[in-house]
mmCIF file of C-alpha atoms in Angstrom:
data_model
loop_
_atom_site.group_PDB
_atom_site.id
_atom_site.type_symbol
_atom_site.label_atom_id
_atom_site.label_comp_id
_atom_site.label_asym_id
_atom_site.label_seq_id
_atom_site.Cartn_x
_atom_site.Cartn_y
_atom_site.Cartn_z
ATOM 1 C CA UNK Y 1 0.000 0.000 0.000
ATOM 2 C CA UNK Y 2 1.075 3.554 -0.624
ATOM 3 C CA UNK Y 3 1.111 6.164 2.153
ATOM 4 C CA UNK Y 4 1.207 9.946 1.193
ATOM 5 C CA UNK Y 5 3.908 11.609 3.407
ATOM 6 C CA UNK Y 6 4.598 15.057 4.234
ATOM 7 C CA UNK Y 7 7.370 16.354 5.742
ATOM 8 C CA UNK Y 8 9.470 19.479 6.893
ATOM 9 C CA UNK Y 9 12.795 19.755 5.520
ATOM 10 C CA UNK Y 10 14.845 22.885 7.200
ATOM 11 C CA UNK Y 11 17.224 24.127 5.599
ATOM 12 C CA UNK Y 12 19.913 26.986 6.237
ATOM 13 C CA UNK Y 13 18.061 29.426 4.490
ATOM 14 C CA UNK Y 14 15.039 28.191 4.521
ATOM 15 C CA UNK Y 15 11.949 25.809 5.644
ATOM 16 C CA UNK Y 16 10.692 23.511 3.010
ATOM 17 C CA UNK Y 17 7.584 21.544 2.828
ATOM 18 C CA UNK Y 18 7.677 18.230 0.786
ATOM 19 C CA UNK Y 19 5.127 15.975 -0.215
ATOM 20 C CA UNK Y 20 6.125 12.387 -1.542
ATOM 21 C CA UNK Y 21 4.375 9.312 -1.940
ATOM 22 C CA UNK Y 22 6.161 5.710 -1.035
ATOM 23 C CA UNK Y 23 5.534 2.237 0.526
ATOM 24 C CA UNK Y 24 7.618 3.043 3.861
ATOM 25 C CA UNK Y 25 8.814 5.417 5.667
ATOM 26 C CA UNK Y 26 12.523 4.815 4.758
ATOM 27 C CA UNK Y 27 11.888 4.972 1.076
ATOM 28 C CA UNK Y 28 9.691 8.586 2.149
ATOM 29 C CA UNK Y 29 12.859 9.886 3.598
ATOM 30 C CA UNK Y 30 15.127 9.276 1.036
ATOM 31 C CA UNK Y 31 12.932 10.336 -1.590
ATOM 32 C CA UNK Y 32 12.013 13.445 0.154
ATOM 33 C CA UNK Y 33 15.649 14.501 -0.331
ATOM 34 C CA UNK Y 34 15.710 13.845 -3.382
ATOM 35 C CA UNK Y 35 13.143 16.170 -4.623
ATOM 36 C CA UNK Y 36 15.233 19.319 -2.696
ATOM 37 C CA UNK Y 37 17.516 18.704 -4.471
ATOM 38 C CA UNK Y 38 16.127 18.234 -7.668
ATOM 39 C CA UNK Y 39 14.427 21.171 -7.510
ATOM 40 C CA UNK Y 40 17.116 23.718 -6.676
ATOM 41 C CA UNK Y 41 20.475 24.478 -8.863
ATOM 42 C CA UNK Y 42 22.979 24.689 -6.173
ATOM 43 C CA UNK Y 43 21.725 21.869 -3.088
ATOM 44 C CA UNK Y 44 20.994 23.385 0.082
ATOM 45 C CA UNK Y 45 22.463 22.442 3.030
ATOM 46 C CA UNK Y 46 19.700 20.469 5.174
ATOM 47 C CA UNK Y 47 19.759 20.562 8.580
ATOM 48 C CA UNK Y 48 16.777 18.598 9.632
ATOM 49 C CA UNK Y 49 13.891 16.570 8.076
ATOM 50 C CA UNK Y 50 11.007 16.466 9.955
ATOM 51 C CA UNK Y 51 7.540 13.564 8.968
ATOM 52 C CA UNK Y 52 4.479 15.647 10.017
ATOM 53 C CA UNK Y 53 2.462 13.740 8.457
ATOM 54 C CA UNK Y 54 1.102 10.493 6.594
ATOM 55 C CA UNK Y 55 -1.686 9.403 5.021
ATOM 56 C CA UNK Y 56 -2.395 5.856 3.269
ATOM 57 C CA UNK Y 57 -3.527 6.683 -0.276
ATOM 58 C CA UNK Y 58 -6.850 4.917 -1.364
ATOM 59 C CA UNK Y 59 -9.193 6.453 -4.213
ATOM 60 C CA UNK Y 60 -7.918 10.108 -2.964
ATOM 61 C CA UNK Y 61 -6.010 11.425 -0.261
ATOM 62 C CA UNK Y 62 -4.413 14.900 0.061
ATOM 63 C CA UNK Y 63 -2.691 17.348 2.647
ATOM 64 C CA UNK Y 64 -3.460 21.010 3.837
ATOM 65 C CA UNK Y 65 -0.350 23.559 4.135
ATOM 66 C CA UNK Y 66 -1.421 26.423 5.233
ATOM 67 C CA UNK Y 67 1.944 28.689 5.401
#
């Protein structure tokens, strides 16, 4: 089963918020990662990732961030 995760990922510039969907929480983690630095030219320097959140995916499932 998939699980929707969110997380925090803190950076030392900023706070990110990343959603990723994976079968564990391991796999979340690592892929969560992966998308900060895919989408930035020059990788920031994370400090912390935080899970906030997760949510197994059925029909539809979907997260809030209210910034």
């Amino acid at each position: 089963m998939m699980i929707l995760y969110r997380f925090e990922v803190e950076t030392t510039e900023k706070n990110l918020h990343v959603v990723v969907a994976a079968v564990d929480e391991e796999t979340a983690f690592t892929l969560a990662e992966t998308e900060v630095e895919r989408s930035f030219l020059k990788f920031p320097d994370i400090k912390n990732v935080t899970l906030l959140e997760k949510k197994p995916i059925r029909k539809a499932a979907g997260f809030v961030i209210d910034q």
